[in-house]
Each structure stands twice: as C-alpha cells, then as structure tokens.
Amino acid sequence: MEASCLELALEGERLCKVGDYRAGVSFLESAIQVGTEDLQILSAIYSQLGNAYFHLHDYNKALEYHRHDLTLTRTIRDQLGEAKASGNLGNTLKVLGRYDEAAVCCQRHLDISRMLHDKVGQARALYNYGNVYHAKGKNICWSGVDPGDFPEEAHIALKKATEYYEANLAIVKELGDRAAQGRTYGNLGNSHYLLGNFQDAVLAHEQRLLIAKEFGDRAAERRAYCNLGNAYIFLGQFEAAAEHYKRTLQLARQLKDRAVEAQACYSLGNTYTLLQDYERAIDSHLKHLIIAQDLKDRIGEGRACWSLGNAYTALGNHEQAMSFAEKHLEISKEIGDRSGELTARMNLSDLQLVLGLKQNNSNMSSSAFIESPPGDSSLPGNSTHNFPQTLKPQMYTPDTLGDDSFFDLLSRFQGNRMDDQRCSLQDGLSRVPAPSVPSEASAQPGHLLDLLANSQSRRLEEQRASVDSLPGLRLDQRHSQDVLSKLIASADNKEPDEDFFDMLIKCQGSRLDDQRCAPPPPPTRGPTVPDEDFFSLILRSQAKRIDEQRVILSSDRRPLQTNPE
C-alpha cells in the first residue's frame, strides 16, 4: 500500500531528529510529491525541509521552503507558525549575508511572540536578532584591523548584538534555562571581544565555561577555554592565555578532533613565542606540522614551517631555520600565497647573509631568488582572502533563487491596495481603455459592476495561481475556494503587520530585479589554522627582536578567531 503524505513526513521528521538529514529530506520531498489537502501538515513539512536543507548547508533550498512556510502560515492565520517561520527565514538570510532582511524577519518573530505572550519565543527571537547583528558586525569589521578598531557601522551592529543578547539573558534567566544562558554568554563574550571589551569578554566566557561544565558539554568547554585564551592575549596576560590553550588542547584530544588539536598547538606555540620560550614553541609547532601533514592541510603546513623558522632563528639555529624557510617558500608558491612567498624570500635572504652566503652568487642552491609567476589570488592561501571559517558564512554553491515566488505572491496580494495608495480613483480609471459608448455611460452602475466583476475575476485567477505555486498542495474544488477566500481576505483587510512585508520588499532592493543569490566567497584558511592574528601579535610584542633578525611578517592583521555558539 502506498505511503500517505503524513506517514512519509513523520518518517522524514524522525530521521532529521537523529541527524540523518539527507535521508530525512528524501522522505519529506516524497511527502511533497504525494501532496496533502491539510495546510497544517504541509506547513510542518515545509518547516522540516527548510531546517534539514539548512543543516545540509543548502541555504538556497532552505530559503525556498521557509518562504513557502511563511506564506502558508499567514494564509491560514497560524500566528505561532508564522513566528517560527519568520525566525527560520531570518536565520537563513543571516547565513546568506542578507542582514537587513534577516533583521526584519527577527523583528516579526519578536513582535508576534510578544503579542502571544510567548516568553520562549521572545527569547529565541532576541537570540536570533543578536546573532544577525553579531554576524553583520563581523562581516563589516573583518577587514584587517584589530578588535576595537572597526568602522562605526561595525561598532553599532556589535553594540546592538550585545543589547539583544542581554535582553535574551534576562528572559532565559527568568525561565531558568541554563543551557540557553550558556549559549548566549558565549556569543555575548564574542561580541564584547570584537568590540575590544576584553575584560567583559572574559567575564562572559567564564560564565559560559561554568555552564558548560555543569552540563558536561566538553565541546562547549573547549570553545570557552579557547575564547578565554584569545581575550587574555589582548589583555597582555600571556601566561593565563597559555594555561587556557593547554586546556583547549587537552579537551580537543579527548574529543578526538585532530583539526582542533592542531589549532590549539598552533595557538599555544605562538603564545610561547610571545613569552620567548622558544623550545616549547618549537615543540608545539612541530605537533601542529605533523597533524597538518596528516590532514593534508598545505596552508597549515606553511604556517607551521614559517613559525618553526622564526623560532629556530631566535635560538640561533640558522641551519634548521633555513630548512623550514625553504619549505615555507615551496608551499607558499604551490598554494599561490604571494604574501607568504614574499615573507619566505625575505627570511631566506637574511638567513643566507647570516650563514655567509653571497646574494649575487649565481650558483646558490636555494631557490629563494628565482622569480615565480604571480599567484592566482583565487587560490586557497592567498592572504587577501584568508578568512577564518567561523567569521564568514559557511561555504555553499551559488545558485539562482527561481522565480522568488514568495515575494511575487506578496506583491500580488497587495497589488490593488498599493495602487490605491499611489494614485487616486480617477487616475486608476484613466488606465481603462475608453468605451465605445458616450463617456457619461461609464458612470452608470452597470458599467462599474462590470469593472468590479472583471477585476475580481482577474484577482481570483492570480490567487489560484499563487496557491498552485505551493508544492505539495492538493486541493479539490471546495478546498480551493476556501483557501482562495482566505487569500483574498488577507489581501483586502488592512493589517498592522503589512509593514513587515513592505520592509522585506524594500530590503530586497535590486534583488527583485536580479534574483540571483550570491553567497559570500569561501573561506581559504586551512583546517588546522585557527587565525592569522598571532603574526601581528608577534610583530608588535617582539618588534625589537624581530627587527634585529629582519624576519618580515605578513602585514595582514585580523582579530583572533572566536568560537561561536
């Protein structure tokens, strides 16, 4: 016997709950193919599909189904469903970097939750709102400057993020939701960190750490220790930073996460360099190098070789430093990292001088002075695009957003009313072709009724087309008329929440003309490299020593990567 839409949907939901999203999507899409007349079931399927595609990082499909869900929940006047759909849509738009639209959706989620006196919904909306502004702030400020030195727009966004997180904390504390408190403290700490409020960041991350320990959440505990280490670096408390990175390393090993283990070794090695404990720095960087090689992370290998070369130079072991500098040059050329290549050439030049080699000797075995062709700036490792992964939206393939049916539907719902707002009745009638009868006949009641009937007929056809555009909706004639009546009623009744859609359409801007959704560029950092900022930290903290050694560091300065909740 063929499975019903509901049976397929329930199995898809079960699979998604256990984390098998691909299988879940298969069942849910099958449910759509079977179809249903039950609008509540269809709304639930849309929501599940949107969330499943979100977890699979297919954000365009997630956006499509969350839009369908929002359209349907409004049609059936399911306010709680509309609030959830708005929240899901906001989260998806945030990941796509469409922050203004995401903020509009978060505000709608918050407004409905307050109207329904739904404290849990309010807390979620505030948390999502904070995440939108946090992501917006990071996106603006990720331009090669230190925390606290960002443009005013970034400061405004990050400050708003802290305000929404604080408002969320007030509610989740009232609700006694410790898990939610932990997540918010983590993101609040990250926002303070980016604002340059490092002591406030420490206070928030300490609370995050405390709650993570309460729940035995070692992954969250590891993130908290790492974020505390980052904050202590900028407070100049290198010993405290080293201790927190040690705990990060221990937890990464317990979690058997090799990439994170390598990141911890990298951070610890650079901290030991700041402390001028070069023997320990070398030990940490060698461990990083081994893992990077195991994971085939050439970018990570290059960073490890660079760090090892500097550490050996500081110890006076120039032969070993030369070996790692040559390896750094080789990898930089391979991955197209022009900044790394320049750094390696300068280091090799200085080391050869120290070892008594002459620069004009054409028989030199080192390849340091052989000019290589310009690297492709689009290749991984190019310093101008070397964004840490957690500070940019996840990678996904650019795609076209179809016909953007949700916003087209909205435009049709409000079409006549928008015309009424833009022009007078006389202006509207002037667009009707002149009748063949005398002009005064147009004022007769019969003619006006004909005009209204024709207009109503056109609108019914438009609404019917809108209903048909919702995948999985199977309606007989009676149900179709019921839904069309609801659609027309929602178009004809002036509601206060219309501002929500007006604002969304304004945020769309030129996107309505060009429906292509262009995601941000992919991150190009290696999985074993957490950030780039230690290079500039070493430069600032050891300026005199490095100046004497003439080890040229990359001028690319970015804040330490935070670990988001």
PDB file of N, CA and C in Angstrom, residues 216-264:
ATOM      1  N   GLY A 216      28.432  19.057  31.438  1.00  0.00           N
ATOM      2  CA  GLY A 216      29.383  18.097  30.913  1.00  0.00           C
ATOM      3  C   GLY A 216      29.573  18.227  29.416  1.00  0.00           C
ATOM      4  N   ASP A 217      29.381  19.425  28.904  1.00  0.00           N
ATOM      5  CA  ASP A 217      29.497  19.695  27.467  1.00  0.00           C
ATOM      6  C   ASP A 217      30.948  20.053  27.156  1.00  0.00           C
ATOM      7  N   ARG A 218      31.722  19.036  26.806  1.00  0.00           N
ATOM      8  CA  ARG A 218      33.158  19.261  26.606  1.00  0.00           C
ATOM      9  C   ARG A 218      33.456  20.094  25.361  1.00  0.00           C
ATOM     10  N   ALA A 219      32.627  19.980  24.351  1.00  0.00           N
ATOM     11  CA  ALA A 219      32.839  20.805  23.148  1.00  0.00           C
ATOM     12  C   ALA A 219      32.666  22.280  23.474  1.00  0.00           C
ATOM     13  N   ALA A 220      31.616  22.610  24.245  1.00  0.00           N
ATOM     14  CA  ALA A 220      31.394  23.998  24.654  1.00  0.00           C
ATOM     15  C   ALA A 220      32.482  24.454  25.615  1.00  0.00           C
ATOM     16  N   GLU A 221      32.926  23.546  26.468  1.00  0.00           N
ATOM     17  CA  GLU A 221      34.013  23.864  27.400  1.00  0.00           C
ATOM     18  C   GLU A 221      35.287  24.190  26.632  1.00  0.00           C
ATOM     19  N   ARG A 222      35.557  23.405  25.586  1.00  0.00           N
ATOM     20  CA  ARG A 222      36.745  23.647  24.763  1.00  0.00           C
ATOM     21  C   ARG A 222      36.666  25.016  24.092  1.00  0.00           C
ATOM     22  N   ARG A 223      35.489  25.358  23.552  1.00  0.00           N
ATOM     23  CA  ARG A 223      35.333  26.664  22.914  1.00  0.00           C
ATOM     24  C   ARG A 223      35.553  27.795  23.919  1.00  0.00           C
ATOM     25  N   ALA A 224      35.021  27.629  25.125  1.00  0.00           N
ATOM     26  CA  ALA A 224      35.161  28.672  26.142  1.00  0.00           C
ATOM     27  C   ALA A 224      36.619  28.881  26.512  1.00  0.00           C
ATOM     28  N   TYR A 225      37.362  27.794  26.692  1.00  0.00           N
ATOM     29  CA  TYR A 225      38.789  27.918  27.035  1.00  0.00           C
ATOM     30  C   TYR A 225      39.551  28.629  25.915  1.00  0.00           C
ATOM     31  N   CYS A 226      39.235  28.282  24.673  1.00  0.00           N
ATOM     32  CA  CYS A 226      39.920  28.924  23.542  1.00  0.00           C
ATOM     33  C   CYS A 226      39.605  30.411  23.487  1.00  0.00           C
ATOM     34  N   ASN A 227      38.329  30.765  23.641  1.00  0.00           N
ATOM     35  CA  ASN A 227      37.945  32.177  23.609  1.00  0.00           C
ATOM     36  C   ASN A 227      38.554  32.960  24.763  1.00  0.00           C
ATOM     37  N   LEU A 228      38.663  32.331  25.930  1.00  0.00           N
ATOM     38  CA  LEU A 228      39.326  32.988  27.063  1.00  0.00           C
ATOM     39  C   LEU A 228      40.799  33.201  26.753  1.00  0.00           C
ATOM     40  N   GLY A 229      41.439  32.227  26.135  1.00  0.00           N
ATOM     41  CA  GLY A 229      42.837  32.400  25.741  1.00  0.00           C
ATOM     42  C   GLY A 229      43.021  33.569  24.804  1.00  0.00           C
ATOM     43  N   ASN A 230      42.117  33.682  23.824  1.00  0.00           N
ATOM     44  CA  ASN A 230      42.190  34.799  22.877  1.00  0.00           C
ATOM     45  C   ASN A 230      42.074  36.148  23.584  1.00  0.00           C
ATOM     46  N   ALA A 231      41.112  36.239  24.517  1.00  0.00           N
ATOM     47  CA  ALA A 231      40.907  37.503  25.236  1.00  0.00           C
ATOM     48  C   ALA A 231      42.126  37.844  26.096  1.00  0.00           C
ATOM     49  N   TYR A 232      42.695  36.843  26.764  1.00  0.00           N
ATOM     50  CA  TYR A 232      43.864  37.097  27.605  1.00  0.00           C
ATOM     51  C   TYR A 232      45.073  37.537  26.780  1.00  0.00           C
ATOM     52  N   ILE A 233      45.171  37.073  25.548  1.00  0.00           N
ATOM     53  CA  ILE A 233      46.256  37.543  24.673  1.00  0.00           C
ATOM     54  C   ILE A 233      46.170  39.052  24.513  1.00  0.00           C
ATOM     55  N   PHE A 234      44.978  39.559  24.246  1.00  0.00           N
ATOM     56  CA  PHE A 234      44.829  41.001  24.021  1.00  0.00           C
ATOM     57  C   PHE A 234      44.891  41.795  25.316  1.00  0.00           C
ATOM     58  N   LEU A 235      44.727  41.127  26.439  1.00  0.00           N
ATOM     59  CA  LEU A 235      44.924  41.793  27.728  1.00  0.00           C
ATOM     60  C   LEU A 235      46.392  41.761  28.147  1.00  0.00           C
ATOM     61  N   GLY A 236      47.229  41.118  27.319  1.00  0.00           N
ATOM     62  CA  GLY A 236      48.664  41.036  27.615  1.00  0.00           C
ATOM     63  C   GLY A 236      49.005  40.015  28.679  1.00  0.00           C
ATOM     64  N   GLN A 237      48.048  39.166  29.038  1.00  0.00           N
ATOM     65  CA  GLN A 237      48.276  38.155  30.079  1.00  0.00           C
ATOM     66  C   GLN A 237      48.592  36.823  29.392  1.00  0.00           C
ATOM     67  N   PHE A 238      49.850  36.717  28.905  1.00  0.00           N
ATOM     68  CA  PHE A 238      50.238  35.579  28.081  1.00  0.00           C
ATOM     69  C   PHE A 238      50.292  34.274  28.861  1.00  0.00           C
ATOM     70  N   GLU A 239      50.701  34.328  30.126  1.00  0.00           N
ATOM     71  CA  GLU A 239      50.742  33.107  30.936  1.00  0.00           C
ATOM     72  C   GLU A 239      49.331  32.535  31.097  1.00  0.00           C
ATOM     73  N   ALA A 240      48.364  33.417  31.389  1.00  0.00           N
ATOM     74  CA  ALA A 240      46.972  32.970  31.526  1.00  0.00           C
ATOM     75  C   ALA A 240      46.464  32.415  30.199  1.00  0.00           C
ATOM     76  N   ALA A 241      46.839  33.068  29.100  1.00  0.00           N
ATOM     77  CA  ALA A 241      46.428  32.582  27.786  1.00  0.00           C
ATOM     78  C   ALA A 241      46.976  31.180  27.537  1.00  0.00           C
ATOM     79  N   ALA A 242      48.245  30.971  27.881  1.00  0.00           N
ATOM     80  CA  ALA A 242      48.870  29.660  27.668  1.00  0.00           C
ATOM     81  C   ALA A 242      48.145  28.572  28.454  1.00  0.00           C
ATOM     82  N   GLU A 243      47.768  28.869  29.692  1.00  0.00           N
ATOM     83  CA  GLU A 243      47.065  27.885  30.508  1.00  0.00           C
ATOM     84  C   GLU A 243      45.721  27.508  29.887  1.00  0.00           C
ATOM     85  N   HIS A 244      45.028  28.494  29.359  1.00  0.00           N
ATOM     86  CA  HIS A 244      43.729  28.212  28.746  1.00  0.00           C
ATOM     87  C   HIS A 244      43.886  27.455  27.434  1.00  0.00           C
ATOM     88  N   TYR A 245      44.935  27.739  26.680  1.00  0.00           N
ATOM     89  CA  TYR A 245      45.179  26.982  25.453  1.00  0.00           C
ATOM     90  C   TYR A 245      45.577  25.542  25.765  1.00  0.00           C
ATOM     91  N   LYS A 246      46.267  25.335  26.887  1.00  0.00           N
ATOM     92  CA  LYS A 246      46.606  23.962  27.295  1.00  0.00           C
ATOM     93  C   LYS A 246      45.341  23.149  27.546  1.00  0.00           C
ATOM     94  N   ARG A 247      44.373  23.773  28.245  1.00  0.00           N
ATOM     95  CA  ARG A 247      43.110  23.081  28.499  1.00  0.00           C
ATOM     96  C   ARG A 247      42.350  22.855  27.189  1.00  0.00           C
ATOM     97  N   THR A 248      42.457  23.820  26.269  1.00  0.00           N
ATOM     98  CA  THR A 248      41.847  23.647  24.952  1.00  0.00           C
ATOM     99  C   THR A 248      42.434  22.425  24.264  1.00  0.00           C
ATOM    100  N   LEU A 249      43.746  22.281  24.339  1.00  0.00           N
ATOM    101  CA  LEU A 249      44.432  21.155  23.706  1.00  0.00           C
ATOM    102  C   LEU A 249      44.019  19.827  24.337  1.00  0.00           C
ATOM    103  N   GLN A 250      43.937  19.787  25.659  1.00  0.00           N
ATOM    104  CA  GLN A 250      43.530  18.560  26.348  1.00  0.00           C
ATOM    105  C   GLN A 250      42.128  18.126  25.920  1.00  0.00           C
ATOM    106  N   LEU A 251      41.218  19.079  25.879  1.00  0.00           N
ATOM    107  CA  LEU A 251      39.838  18.762  25.513  1.00  0.00           C
ATOM    108  C   LEU A 251      39.730  18.349  24.045  1.00  0.00           C
ATOM    109  N   ALA A 252      40.517  18.984  23.178  1.00  0.00           N
ATOM    110  CA  ALA A 252      40.499  18.617  21.759  1.00  0.00           C
ATOM    111  C   ALA A 252      40.949  17.164  21.593  1.00  0.00           C
ATOM    112  N   ARG A 253      41.940  16.764  22.384  1.00  0.00           N
ATOM    113  CA  ARG A 253      42.401  15.367  22.312  1.00  0.00           C
ATOM    114  C   ARG A 253      41.348  14.415  22.858  1.00  0.00           C
ATOM    115  N   GLN A 254      40.672  14.813  23.938  1.00  0.00           N
ATOM    116  CA  GLN A 254      39.603  13.974  24.484  1.00  0.00           C
ATOM    117  C   GLN A 254      38.474  13.817  23.485  1.00  0.00           C
ATOM    118  N   LEU A 255      38.191  14.885  22.747  1.00  0.00           N
ATOM    119  CA  LEU A 255      37.131  14.857  21.742  1.00  0.00           C
ATOM    120  C   LEU A 255      37.578  14.202  20.442  1.00  0.00           C
ATOM    121  N   LYS A 256      38.879  13.875  20.372  1.00  0.00           N
ATOM    122  CA  LYS A 256      39.459  13.238  19.182  1.00  0.00           C
ATOM    123  C   LYS A 256      39.224  14.072  17.916  1.00  0.00           C
ATOM    124  N   ASP A 257      39.367  15.371  18.073  1.00  0.00           N
ATOM    125  CA  ASP A 257      39.225  16.300  16.956  1.00  0.00           C
ATOM    126  C   ASP A 257      40.620  16.769  16.554  1.00  0.00           C
ATOM    127  N   ARG A 258      41.157  16.129  15.536  1.00  0.00           N
ATOM    128  CA  ARG A 258      42.553  16.388  15.153  1.00  0.00           C
ATOM    129  C   ARG A 258      42.772  17.801  14.645  1.00  0.00           C
ATOM    130  N   ALA A 259      41.829  18.316  13.889  1.00  0.00           N
ATOM    131  CA  ALA A 259      41.990  19.672  13.356  1.00  0.00           C
ATOM    132  C   ALA A 259      42.020  20.689  14.492  1.00  0.00           C
ATOM    133  N   VAL A 260      41.107  20.558  15.463  1.00  0.00           N
ATOM    134  CA  VAL A 260      41.074  21.485  16.592  1.00  0.00           C
ATOM    135  C   VAL A 260      42.304  21.293  17.469  1.00  0.00           C
ATOM    136  N   GLU A 261      42.774  20.053  17.582  1.00  0.00           N
ATOM    137  CA  GLU A 261      44.016  19.799  18.325  1.00  0.00           C
ATOM    138  C   GLU A 261      45.179  20.569  17.695  1.00  0.00           C
ATOM    139  N   ALA A 262      45.245  20.544  16.367  1.00  0.00           N
ATOM    140  CA  ALA A 262      46.303  21.274  15.662  1.00  0.00           C
ATOM    141  C   ALA A 262      46.168  22.776  15.884  1.00  0.00           C
ATOM    142  N   GLN A 263      44.937  23.287  15.857  1.00  0.00           N
ATOM    143  CA  GLN A 263      44.724  24.713  16.109  1.00  0.00           C
ATOM    144  C   GLN A 263      45.221  25.101  17.498  1.00  0.00           C
ATOM    145  N   ALA A 264      44.949  24.243  18.477  1.00  0.00           N
ATOM    146  CA  ALA A 264      45.389  24.531  19.846  1.00  0.00           C
ATOM    147  C   ALA A 264      46.914  24.533  19.924  1.00  0.00           C
TER     148      ALA A 264
END
